[in-house]
mmCIF file of C-alpha atoms in Angstrom:
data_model
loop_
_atom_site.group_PDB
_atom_site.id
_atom_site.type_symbol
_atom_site.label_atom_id
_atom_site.label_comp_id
_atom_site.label_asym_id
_atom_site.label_seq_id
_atom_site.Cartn_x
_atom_site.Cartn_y
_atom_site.Cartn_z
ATOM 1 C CA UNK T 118 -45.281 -10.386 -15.294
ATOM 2 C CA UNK T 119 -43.798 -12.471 -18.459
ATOM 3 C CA UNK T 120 -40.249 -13.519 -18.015
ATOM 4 C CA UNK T 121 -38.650 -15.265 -21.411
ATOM 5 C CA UNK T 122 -35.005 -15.997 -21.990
ATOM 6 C CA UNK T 123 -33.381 -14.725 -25.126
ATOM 7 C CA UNK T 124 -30.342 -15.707 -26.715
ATOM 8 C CA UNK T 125 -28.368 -13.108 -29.318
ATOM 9 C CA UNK T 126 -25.853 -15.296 -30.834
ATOM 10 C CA UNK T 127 -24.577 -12.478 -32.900
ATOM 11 C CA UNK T 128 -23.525 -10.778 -29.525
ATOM 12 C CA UNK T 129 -23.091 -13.933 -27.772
ATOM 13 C CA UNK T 130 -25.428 -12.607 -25.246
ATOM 14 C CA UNK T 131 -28.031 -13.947 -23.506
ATOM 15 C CA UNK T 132 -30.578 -12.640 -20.877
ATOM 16 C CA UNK T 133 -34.415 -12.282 -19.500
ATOM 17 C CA UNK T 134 -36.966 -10.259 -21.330
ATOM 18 C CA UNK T 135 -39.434 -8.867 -18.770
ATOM 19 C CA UNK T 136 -43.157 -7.956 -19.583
ATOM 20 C CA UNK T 137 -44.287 -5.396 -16.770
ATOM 21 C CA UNK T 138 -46.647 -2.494 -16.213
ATOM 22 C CA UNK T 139 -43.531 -0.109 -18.157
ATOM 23 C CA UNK T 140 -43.374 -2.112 -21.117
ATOM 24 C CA UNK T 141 -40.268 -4.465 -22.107
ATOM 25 C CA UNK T 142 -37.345 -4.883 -20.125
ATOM 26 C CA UNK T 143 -34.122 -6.463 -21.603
ATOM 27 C CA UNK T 144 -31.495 -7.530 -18.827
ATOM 28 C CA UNK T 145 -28.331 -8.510 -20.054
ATOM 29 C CA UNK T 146 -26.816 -11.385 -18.146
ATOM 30 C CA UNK T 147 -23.497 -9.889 -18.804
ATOM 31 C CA UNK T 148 -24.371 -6.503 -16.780
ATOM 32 C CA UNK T 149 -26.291 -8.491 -14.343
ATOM 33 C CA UNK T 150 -24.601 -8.288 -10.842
ATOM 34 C CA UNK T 151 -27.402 -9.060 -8.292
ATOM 35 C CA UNK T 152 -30.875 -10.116 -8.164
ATOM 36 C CA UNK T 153 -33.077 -9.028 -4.538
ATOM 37 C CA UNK T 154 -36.608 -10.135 -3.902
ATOM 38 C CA UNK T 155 -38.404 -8.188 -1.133
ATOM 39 C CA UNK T 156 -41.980 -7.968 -0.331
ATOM 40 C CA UNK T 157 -42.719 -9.259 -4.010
ATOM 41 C CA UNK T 158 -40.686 -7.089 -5.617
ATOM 42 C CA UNK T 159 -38.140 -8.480 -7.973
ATOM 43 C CA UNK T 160 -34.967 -5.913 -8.196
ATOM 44 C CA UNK T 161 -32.691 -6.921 -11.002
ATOM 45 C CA UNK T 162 -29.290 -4.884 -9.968
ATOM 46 C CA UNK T 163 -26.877 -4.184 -13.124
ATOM 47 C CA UNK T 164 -23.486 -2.912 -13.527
ATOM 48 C CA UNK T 165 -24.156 0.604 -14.158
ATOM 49 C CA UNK T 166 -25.429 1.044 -10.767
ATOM 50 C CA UNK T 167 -29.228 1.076 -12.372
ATOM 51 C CA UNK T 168 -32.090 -1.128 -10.770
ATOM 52 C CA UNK T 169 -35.089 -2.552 -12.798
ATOM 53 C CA UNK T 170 -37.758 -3.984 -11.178
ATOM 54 C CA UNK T 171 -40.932 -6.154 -11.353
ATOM 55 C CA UNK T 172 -43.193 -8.162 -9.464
ATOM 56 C CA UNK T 173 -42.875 -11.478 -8.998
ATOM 57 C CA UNK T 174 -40.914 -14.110 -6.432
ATOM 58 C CA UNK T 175 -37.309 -15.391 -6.729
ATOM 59 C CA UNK T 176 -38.915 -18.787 -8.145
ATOM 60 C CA UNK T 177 -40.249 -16.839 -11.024
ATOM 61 C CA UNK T 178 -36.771 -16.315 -12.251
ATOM 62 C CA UNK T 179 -34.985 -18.710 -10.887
ATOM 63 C CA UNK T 180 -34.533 -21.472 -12.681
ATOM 64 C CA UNK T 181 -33.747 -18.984 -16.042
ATOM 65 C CA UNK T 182 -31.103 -16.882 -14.523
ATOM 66 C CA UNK T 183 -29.266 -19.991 -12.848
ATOM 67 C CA UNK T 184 -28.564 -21.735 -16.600
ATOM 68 C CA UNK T 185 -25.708 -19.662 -17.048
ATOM 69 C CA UNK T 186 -22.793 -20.887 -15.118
ATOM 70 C CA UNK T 187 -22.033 -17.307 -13.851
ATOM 71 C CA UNK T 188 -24.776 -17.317 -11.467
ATOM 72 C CA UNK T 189 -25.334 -18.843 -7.902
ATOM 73 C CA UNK T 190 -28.215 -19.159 -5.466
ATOM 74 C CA UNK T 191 -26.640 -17.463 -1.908
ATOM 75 C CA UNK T 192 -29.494 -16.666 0.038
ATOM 76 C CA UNK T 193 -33.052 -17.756 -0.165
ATOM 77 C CA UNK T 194 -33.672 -13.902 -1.803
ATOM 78 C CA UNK T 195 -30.541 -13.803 -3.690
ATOM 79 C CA UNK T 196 -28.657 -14.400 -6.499
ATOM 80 C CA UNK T 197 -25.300 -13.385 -7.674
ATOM 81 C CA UNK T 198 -23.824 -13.451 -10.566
ATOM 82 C CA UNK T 199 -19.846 -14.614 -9.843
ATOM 83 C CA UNK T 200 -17.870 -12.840 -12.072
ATOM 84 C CA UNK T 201 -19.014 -9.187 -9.682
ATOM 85 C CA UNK T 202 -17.803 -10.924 -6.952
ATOM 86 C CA UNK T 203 -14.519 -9.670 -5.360
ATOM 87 C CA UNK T 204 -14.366 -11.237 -1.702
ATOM 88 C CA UNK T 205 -16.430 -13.785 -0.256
ATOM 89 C CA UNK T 206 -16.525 -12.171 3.431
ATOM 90 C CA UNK T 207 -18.453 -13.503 6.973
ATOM 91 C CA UNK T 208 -21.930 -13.550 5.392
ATOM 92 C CA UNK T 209 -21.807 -11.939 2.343
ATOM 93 C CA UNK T 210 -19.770 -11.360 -1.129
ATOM 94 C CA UNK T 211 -18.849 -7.850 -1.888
ATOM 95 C CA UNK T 212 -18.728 -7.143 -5.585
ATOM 96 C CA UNK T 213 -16.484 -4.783 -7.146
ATOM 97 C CA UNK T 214 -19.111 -1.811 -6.963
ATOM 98 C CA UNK T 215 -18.251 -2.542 -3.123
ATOM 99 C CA UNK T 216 -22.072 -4.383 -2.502
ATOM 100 C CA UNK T 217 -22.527 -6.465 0.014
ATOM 101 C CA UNK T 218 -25.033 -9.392 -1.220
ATOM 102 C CA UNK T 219 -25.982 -11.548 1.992
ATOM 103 C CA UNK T 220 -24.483 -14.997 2.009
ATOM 104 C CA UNK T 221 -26.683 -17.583 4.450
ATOM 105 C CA UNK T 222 -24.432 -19.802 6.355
ATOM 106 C CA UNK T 223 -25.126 -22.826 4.622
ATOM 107 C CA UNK T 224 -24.726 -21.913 1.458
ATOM 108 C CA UNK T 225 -21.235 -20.060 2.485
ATOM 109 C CA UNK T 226 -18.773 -23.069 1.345
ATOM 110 C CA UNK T 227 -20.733 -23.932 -1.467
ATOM 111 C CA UNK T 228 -20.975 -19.968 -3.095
ATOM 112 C CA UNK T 229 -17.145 -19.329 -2.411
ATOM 113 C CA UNK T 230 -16.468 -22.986 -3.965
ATOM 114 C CA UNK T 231 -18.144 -21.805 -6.910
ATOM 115 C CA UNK T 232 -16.569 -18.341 -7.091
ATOM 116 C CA UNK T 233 -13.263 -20.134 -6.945
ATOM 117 C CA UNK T 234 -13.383 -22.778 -9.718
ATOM 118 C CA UNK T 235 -15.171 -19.518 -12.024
ATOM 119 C CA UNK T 236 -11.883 -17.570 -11.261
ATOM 120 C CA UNK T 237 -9.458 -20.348 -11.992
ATOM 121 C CA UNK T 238 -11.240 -21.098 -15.499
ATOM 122 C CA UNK T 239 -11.694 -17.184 -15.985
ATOM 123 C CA UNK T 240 -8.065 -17.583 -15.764
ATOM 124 C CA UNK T 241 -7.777 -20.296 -18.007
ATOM 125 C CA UNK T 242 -9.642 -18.777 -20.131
ATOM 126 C CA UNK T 243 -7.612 -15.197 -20.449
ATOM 127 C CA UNK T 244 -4.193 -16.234 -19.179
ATOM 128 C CA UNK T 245 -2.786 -16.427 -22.817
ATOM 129 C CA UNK T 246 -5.055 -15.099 -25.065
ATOM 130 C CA UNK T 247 -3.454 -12.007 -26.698
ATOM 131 C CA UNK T 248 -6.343 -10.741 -28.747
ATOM 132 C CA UNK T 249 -7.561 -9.615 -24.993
ATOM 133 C CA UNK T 250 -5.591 -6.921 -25.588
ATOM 134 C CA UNK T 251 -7.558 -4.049 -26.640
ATOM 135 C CA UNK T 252 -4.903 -2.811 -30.060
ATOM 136 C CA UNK T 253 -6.809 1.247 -29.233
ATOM 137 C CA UNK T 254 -4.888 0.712 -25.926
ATOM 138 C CA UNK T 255 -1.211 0.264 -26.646
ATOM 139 C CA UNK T 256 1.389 1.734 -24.801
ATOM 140 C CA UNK T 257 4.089 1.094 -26.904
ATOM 141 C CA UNK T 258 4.644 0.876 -30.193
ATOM 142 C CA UNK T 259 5.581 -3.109 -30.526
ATOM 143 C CA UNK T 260 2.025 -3.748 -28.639
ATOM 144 C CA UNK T 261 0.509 -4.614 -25.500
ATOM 145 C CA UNK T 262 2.849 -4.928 -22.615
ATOM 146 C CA UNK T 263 3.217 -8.603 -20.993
ATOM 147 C CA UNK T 264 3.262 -8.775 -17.087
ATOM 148 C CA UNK T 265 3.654 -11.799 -15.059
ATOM 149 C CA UNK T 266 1.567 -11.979 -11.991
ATOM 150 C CA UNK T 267 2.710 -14.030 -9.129
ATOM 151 C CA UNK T 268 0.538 -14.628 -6.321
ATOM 152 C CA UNK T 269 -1.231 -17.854 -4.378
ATOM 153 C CA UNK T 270 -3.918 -15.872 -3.983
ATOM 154 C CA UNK T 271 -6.622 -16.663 -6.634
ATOM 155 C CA UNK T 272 -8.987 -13.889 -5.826
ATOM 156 C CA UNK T 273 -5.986 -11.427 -5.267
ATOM 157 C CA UNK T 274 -4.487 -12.467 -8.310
ATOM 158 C CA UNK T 275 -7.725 -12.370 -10.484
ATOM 159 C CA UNK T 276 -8.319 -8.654 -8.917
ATOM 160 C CA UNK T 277 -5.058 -7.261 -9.881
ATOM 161 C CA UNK T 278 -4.847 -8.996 -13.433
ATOM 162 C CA UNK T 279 -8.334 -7.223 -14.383
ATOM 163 C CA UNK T 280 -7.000 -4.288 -13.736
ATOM 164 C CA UNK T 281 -4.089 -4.643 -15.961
ATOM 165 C CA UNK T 282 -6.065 -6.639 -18.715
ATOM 166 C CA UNK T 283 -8.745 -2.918 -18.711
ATOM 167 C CA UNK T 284 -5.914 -1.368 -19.583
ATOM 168 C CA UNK T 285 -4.905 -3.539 -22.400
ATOM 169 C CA UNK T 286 -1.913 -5.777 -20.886
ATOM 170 C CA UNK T 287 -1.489 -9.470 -21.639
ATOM 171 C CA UNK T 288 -1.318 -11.158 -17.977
ATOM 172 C CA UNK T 289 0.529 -14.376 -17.433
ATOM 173 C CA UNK T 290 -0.648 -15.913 -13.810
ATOM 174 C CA UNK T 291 1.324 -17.520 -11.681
ATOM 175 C CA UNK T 292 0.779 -19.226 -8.431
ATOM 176 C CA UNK T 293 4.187 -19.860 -6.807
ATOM 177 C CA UNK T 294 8.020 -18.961 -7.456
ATOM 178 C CA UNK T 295 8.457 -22.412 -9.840
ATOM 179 C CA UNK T 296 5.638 -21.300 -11.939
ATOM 180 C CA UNK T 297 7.296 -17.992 -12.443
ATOM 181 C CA UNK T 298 10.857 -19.109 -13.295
ATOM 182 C CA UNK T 299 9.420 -21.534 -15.583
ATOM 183 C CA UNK T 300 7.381 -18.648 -17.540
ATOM 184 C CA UNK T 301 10.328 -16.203 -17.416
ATOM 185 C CA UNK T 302 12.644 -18.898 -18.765
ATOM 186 C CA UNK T 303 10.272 -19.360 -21.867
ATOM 187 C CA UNK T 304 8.504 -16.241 -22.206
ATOM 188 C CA UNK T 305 9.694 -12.312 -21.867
ATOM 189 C CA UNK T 306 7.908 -9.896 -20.341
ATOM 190 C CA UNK T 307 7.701 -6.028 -19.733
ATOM 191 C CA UNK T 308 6.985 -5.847 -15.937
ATOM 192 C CA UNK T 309 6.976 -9.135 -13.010
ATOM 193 C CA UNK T 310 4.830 -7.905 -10.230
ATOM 194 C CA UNK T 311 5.666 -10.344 -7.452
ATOM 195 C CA UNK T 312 3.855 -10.993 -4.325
ATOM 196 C CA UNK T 313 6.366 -11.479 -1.206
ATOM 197 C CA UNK T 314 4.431 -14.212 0.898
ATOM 198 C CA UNK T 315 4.693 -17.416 -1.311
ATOM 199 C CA UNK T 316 4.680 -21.213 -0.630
ATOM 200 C CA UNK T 317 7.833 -22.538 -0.915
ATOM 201 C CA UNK T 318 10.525 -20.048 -1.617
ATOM 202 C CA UNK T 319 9.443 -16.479 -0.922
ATOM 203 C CA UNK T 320 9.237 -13.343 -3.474
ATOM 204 C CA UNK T 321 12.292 -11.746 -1.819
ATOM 205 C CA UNK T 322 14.151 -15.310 -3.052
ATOM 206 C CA UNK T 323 12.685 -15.572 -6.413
ATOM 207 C CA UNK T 324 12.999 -11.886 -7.374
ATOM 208 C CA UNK T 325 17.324 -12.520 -7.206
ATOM 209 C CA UNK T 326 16.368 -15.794 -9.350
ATOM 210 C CA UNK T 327 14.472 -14.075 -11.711
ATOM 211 C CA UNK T 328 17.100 -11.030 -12.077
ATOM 212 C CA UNK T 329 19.578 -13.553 -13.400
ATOM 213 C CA UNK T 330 16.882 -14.534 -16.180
ATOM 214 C CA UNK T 331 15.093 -11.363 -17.109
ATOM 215 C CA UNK T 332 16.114 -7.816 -17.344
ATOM 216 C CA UNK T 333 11.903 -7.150 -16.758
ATOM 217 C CA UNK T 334 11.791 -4.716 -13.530
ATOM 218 C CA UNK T 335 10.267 -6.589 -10.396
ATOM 219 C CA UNK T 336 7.737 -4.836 -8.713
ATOM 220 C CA UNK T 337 6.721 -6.485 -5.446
ATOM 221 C CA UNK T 338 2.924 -6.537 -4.394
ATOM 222 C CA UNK T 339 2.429 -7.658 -0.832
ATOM 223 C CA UNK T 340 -0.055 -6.627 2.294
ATOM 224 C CA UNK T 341 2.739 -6.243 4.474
ATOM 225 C CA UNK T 342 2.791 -2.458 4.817
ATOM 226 C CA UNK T 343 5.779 -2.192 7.065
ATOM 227 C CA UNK T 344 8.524 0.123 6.177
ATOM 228 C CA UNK T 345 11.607 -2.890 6.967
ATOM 229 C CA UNK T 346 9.581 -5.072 4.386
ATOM 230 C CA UNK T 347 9.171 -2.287 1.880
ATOM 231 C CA UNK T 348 13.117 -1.869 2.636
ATOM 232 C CA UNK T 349 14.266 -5.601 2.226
ATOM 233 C CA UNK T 350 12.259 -5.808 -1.094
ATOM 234 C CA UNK T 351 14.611 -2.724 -2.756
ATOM 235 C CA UNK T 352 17.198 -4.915 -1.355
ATOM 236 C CA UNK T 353 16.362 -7.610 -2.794
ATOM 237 C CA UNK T 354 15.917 -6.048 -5.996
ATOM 238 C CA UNK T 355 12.908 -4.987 -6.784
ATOM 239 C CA UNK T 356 12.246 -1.333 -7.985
ATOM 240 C CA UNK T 357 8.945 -0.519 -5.987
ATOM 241 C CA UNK T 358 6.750 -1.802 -3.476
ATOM 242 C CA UNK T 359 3.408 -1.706 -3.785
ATOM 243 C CA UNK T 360 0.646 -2.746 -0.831
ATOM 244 C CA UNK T 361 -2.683 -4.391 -1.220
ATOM 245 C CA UNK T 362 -4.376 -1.535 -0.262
ATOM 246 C CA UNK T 363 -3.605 0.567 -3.009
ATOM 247 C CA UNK T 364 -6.649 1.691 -4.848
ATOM 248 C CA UNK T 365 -6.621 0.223 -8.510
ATOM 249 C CA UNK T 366 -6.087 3.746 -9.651
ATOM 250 C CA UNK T 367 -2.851 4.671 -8.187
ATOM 251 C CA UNK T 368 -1.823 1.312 -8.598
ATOM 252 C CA UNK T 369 -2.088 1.430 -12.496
ATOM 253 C CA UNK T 370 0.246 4.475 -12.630
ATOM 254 C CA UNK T 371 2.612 3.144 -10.414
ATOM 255 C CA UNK T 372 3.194 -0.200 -12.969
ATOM 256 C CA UNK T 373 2.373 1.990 -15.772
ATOM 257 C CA UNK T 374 5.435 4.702 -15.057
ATOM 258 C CA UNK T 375 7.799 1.689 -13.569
ATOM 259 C CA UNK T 376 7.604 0.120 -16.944
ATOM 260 C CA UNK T 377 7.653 3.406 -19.024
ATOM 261 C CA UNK T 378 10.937 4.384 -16.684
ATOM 262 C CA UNK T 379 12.103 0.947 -17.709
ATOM 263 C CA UNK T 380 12.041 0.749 -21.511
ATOM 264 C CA UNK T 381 13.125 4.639 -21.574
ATOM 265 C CA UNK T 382 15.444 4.713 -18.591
ATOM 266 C CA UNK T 383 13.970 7.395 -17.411
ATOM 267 C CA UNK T 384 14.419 8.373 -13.098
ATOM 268 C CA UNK T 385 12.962 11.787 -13.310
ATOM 269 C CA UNK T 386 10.597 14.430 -14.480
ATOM 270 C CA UNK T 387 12.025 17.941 -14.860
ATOM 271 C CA UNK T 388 9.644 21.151 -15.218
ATOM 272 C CA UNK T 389 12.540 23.848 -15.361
ATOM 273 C CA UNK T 390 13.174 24.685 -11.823
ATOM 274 C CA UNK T 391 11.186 21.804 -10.150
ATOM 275 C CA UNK T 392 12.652 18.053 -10.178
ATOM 276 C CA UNK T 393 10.516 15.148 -9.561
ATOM 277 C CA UNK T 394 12.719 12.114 -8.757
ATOM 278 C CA UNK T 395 10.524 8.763 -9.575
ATOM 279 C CA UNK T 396 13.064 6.389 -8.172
ATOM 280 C CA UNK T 397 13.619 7.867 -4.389
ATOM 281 C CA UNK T 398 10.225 9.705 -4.977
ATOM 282 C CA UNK T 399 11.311 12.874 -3.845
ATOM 283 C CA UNK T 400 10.478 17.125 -5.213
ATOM 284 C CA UNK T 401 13.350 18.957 -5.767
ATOM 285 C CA UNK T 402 12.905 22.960 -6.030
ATOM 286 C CA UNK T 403 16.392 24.409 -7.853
ATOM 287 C CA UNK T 404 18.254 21.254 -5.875
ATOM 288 C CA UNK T 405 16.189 22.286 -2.747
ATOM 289 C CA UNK T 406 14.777 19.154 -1.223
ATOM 290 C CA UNK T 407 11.034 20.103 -0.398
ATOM 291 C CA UNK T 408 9.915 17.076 1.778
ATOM 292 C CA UNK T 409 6.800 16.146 0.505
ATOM 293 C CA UNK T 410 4.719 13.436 2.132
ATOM 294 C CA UNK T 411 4.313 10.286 0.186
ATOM 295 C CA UNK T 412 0.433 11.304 -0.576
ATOM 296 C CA UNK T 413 2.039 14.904 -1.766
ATOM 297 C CA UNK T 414 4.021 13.050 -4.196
ATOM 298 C CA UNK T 415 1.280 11.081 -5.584
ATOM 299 C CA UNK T 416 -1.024 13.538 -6.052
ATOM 300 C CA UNK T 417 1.599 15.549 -8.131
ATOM 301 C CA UNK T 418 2.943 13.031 -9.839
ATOM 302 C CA UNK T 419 -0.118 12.371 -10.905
ATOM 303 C CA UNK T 420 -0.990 15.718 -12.108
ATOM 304 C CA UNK T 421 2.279 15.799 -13.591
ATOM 305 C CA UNK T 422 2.343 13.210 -16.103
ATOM 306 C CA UNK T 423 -0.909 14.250 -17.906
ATOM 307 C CA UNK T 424 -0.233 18.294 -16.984
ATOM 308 C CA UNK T 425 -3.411 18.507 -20.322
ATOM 309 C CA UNK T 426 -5.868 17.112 -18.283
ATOM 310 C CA UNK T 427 -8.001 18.617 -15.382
ATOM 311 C CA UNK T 428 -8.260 16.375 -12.487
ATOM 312 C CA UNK T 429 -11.770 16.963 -10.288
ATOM 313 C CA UNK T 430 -11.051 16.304 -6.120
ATOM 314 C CA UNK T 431 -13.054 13.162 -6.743
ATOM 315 C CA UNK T 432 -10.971 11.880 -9.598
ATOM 316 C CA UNK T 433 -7.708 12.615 -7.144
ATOM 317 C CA UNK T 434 -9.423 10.812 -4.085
ATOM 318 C CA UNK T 435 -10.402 7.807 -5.926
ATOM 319 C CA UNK T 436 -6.583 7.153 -7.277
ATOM 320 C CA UNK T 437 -4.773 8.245 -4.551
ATOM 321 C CA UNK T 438 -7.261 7.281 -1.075
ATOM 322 C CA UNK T 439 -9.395 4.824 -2.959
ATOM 323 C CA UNK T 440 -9.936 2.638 -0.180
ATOM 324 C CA UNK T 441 -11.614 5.042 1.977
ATOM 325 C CA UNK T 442 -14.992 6.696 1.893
ATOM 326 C CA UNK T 443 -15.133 10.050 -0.006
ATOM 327 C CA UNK T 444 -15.390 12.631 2.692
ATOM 328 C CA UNK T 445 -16.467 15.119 -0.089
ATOM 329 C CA UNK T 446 -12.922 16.795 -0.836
ATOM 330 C CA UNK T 447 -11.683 17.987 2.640
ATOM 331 C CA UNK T 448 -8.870 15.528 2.118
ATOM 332 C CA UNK T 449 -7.697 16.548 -1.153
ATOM 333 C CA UNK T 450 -8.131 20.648 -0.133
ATOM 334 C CA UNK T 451 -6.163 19.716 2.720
ATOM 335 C CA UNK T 452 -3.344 17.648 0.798
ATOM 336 C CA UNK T 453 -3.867 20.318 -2.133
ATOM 337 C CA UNK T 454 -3.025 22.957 0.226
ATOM 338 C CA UNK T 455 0.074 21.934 1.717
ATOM 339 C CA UNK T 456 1.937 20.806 -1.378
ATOM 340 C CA UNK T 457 0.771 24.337 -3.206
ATOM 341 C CA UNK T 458 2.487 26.150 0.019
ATOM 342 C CA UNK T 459 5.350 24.181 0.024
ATOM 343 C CA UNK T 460 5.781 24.569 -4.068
ATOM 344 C CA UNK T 461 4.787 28.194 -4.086
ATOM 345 C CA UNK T 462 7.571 29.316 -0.730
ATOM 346 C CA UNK T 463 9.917 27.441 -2.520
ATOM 347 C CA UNK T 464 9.797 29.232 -6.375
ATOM 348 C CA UNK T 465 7.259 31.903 -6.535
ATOM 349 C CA UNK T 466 7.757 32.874 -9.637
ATOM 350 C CA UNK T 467 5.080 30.316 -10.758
ATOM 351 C CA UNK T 468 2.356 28.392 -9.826
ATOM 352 C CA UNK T 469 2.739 24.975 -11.064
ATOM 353 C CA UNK T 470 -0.908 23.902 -9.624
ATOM 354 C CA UNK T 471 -3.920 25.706 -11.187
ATOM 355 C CA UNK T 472 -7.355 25.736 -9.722
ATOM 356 C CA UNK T 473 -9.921 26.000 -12.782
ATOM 357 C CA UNK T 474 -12.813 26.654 -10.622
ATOM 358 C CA UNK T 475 -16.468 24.283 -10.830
ATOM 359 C CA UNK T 476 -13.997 21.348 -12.280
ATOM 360 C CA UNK T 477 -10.855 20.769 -10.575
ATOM 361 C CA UNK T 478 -7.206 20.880 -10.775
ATOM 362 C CA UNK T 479 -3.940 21.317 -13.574
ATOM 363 C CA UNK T 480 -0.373 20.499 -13.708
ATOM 364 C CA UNK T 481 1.260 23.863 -15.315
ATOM 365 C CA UNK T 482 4.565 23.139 -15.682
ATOM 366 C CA UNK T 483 7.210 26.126 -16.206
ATOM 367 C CA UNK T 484 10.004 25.166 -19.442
ATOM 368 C CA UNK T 485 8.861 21.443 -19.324
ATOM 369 C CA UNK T 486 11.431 18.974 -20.730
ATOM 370 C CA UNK T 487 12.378 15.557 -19.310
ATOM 371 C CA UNK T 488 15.150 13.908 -18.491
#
């Protein structure tokens, strides 16, 4: 097998061509996550969740793929390329597809050494730059929204700021309360998310600091999931509380409506007899509260604000229970089922949830208007 570098300037790309028994093989470093060698067998693992393979041993490659910075040696059959990585775990990193590439124990320190200094010049590199906004992607009419990001956490930090920078925001890091208050004093910005556990001065502290600055709504992002933390960060100002453990999806609408509700002072959602209320999240049916559990609420809020769109199970699962293995729909037909009884005893003179059957389900709302 032939293995030659090339270099597209034009693209500013650069990867291996491969010669095997198919023909040519491009690999784009860029879409490269993971490269495996078993038995001979070279498998080059990309971002698409495609494999291409060829005969050959690690050395063969080796020395080509490690010239760009992005890559690292972490096993005597592996190499990773850093910028997949999310988590550097007890023998092995786990990219964002959710892979687990093994990690030998003496290459541990220097692999997440090397993952760290490529987030912090990632970060660097993007912290500022507003042309990383993509213009197709506005939300507003004066351009991409500005969030500041506040958490020690590098790798948290780097997680949750790609997730805001897909969906065209400009992210300003920060990696302590005095970094914050020094960027909100020079700089304004559409949304603070705020993690609670800090050095020095915790979020709950800064968030009544940075009130007195900004008018920017604080949303607090922390992995303590218990309901008297949740309770002292409304008290402390903040207009959410969002855990860790929120799947990306779920946690884009979340900032996405807190900041909408923000610049249009909007608290609720009205479809003519039923009342969504986004600041206590609770359903109202003609002033009738209906209960709903706090996955309920998601799932039709979330059907709510695009009511055009059909959402499959899967698409639900992945926003709302991200986290967790699909279990092949059970969990949404289950959640589905209870919110559609509760809507349907409560009004049934229409059914605001429509099954189109093979694809999924639609948000019909009844006299829509918004308050």
């Amino acid at each position: 097998m032939q293995i030659v570098i090339y270099d597209d300037s034009a693209r500013d790309e650069r990867g291996l061509m491969l010669e095997n028994r198919e023909g040519t093989v491009k690999i784009s470093f860029h879409e490269l996550e993971y490269v495996e060698v078993l038995n001979k067998v070279l498998s080059f693992h990309m971002a698409d969740g495609s494999v291409r393979e060829g005969t050959g041993t690690l050395s063969d490659v080796e020395g080509k793929i490690l010239s760009g910075p992005e890559f690292i040696k972490c096993h005597r059959s592996y190499l990773i390329n850093l910028s997949f990585v999310q988590e550097i775990s007890a023998g092995a990193a786990v990219t964002t597809a959710g892979h687990r590439v093994p990690v030998s124990r003496q290459r541990r320190g220097q692999v997440r050494d090397a993952w760290l200094r490529f987030l912090q010049q990632s970060e660097r590199d993007n912290a500022y730059d507003d042309s990383k906004a993509e213009p197709g992607r506005r939300t507003r009419a004066d351009g991409p929204w500005r969030i500041l990001l506040v958490d020690d956490d590098l790798a948290e930090r780097t997680l949750w700021a790609n997730v805001l920078r897909e969906h065209g925001c400009i992210v300003h890091p920060a990696g302590n309360g005095r970094e914050a208050l020094a960027l909100a004093e020079s700089e304004h910005f559409d949304c603070v998310l705020l993690d609670v556990m800090l050095p020095g001065e915790d979020g709950f502290s800064i968030c009544g600091q940075l009130k007195d600055m900004s008018c920017a709504p604080v949303i607090f992002l922390s992995s303590h999931t218990e309901s008297d933390r949740q309770m002292e960060g409304f008290s402390a100002g903040g207009i959410d509380y969002i855990t860790k453990d929120t799947p990306a999806g779920l946690f884009w609408i979340k900032v996405k409506t807190r900041i909408e509700l923000a610049v249009s002072e909007r608290t609720q959602s009205l479809y003519g007899p039923l009342l969504l209320d986004l600041t206590e999240r609770r359903v109202y049916m003609d002033g009738k509260d209906l209960a709903f559990t706090s996955a309920e609420f998601d799932i039709l809020w979330l059907l709510s604000e695009r009511s055009d769109y059909i959402f499959t199970p899967e698409e639900i699962f992945d926003i709302v229970w991200g986290a967790q293995p699909w279990d092949g729909g059970q969990t949404v037909l289950a959640h589905m089922s209870g919110l559609r009884r509760k809507l349907e005893r409560a009004w049934r003179a229409h059914r605001f949830i429509e099954t189109v059957w093979g694809e999924g389900y639609r948000f019909v709302p009844a006299d829509s208007s918004k308050s």
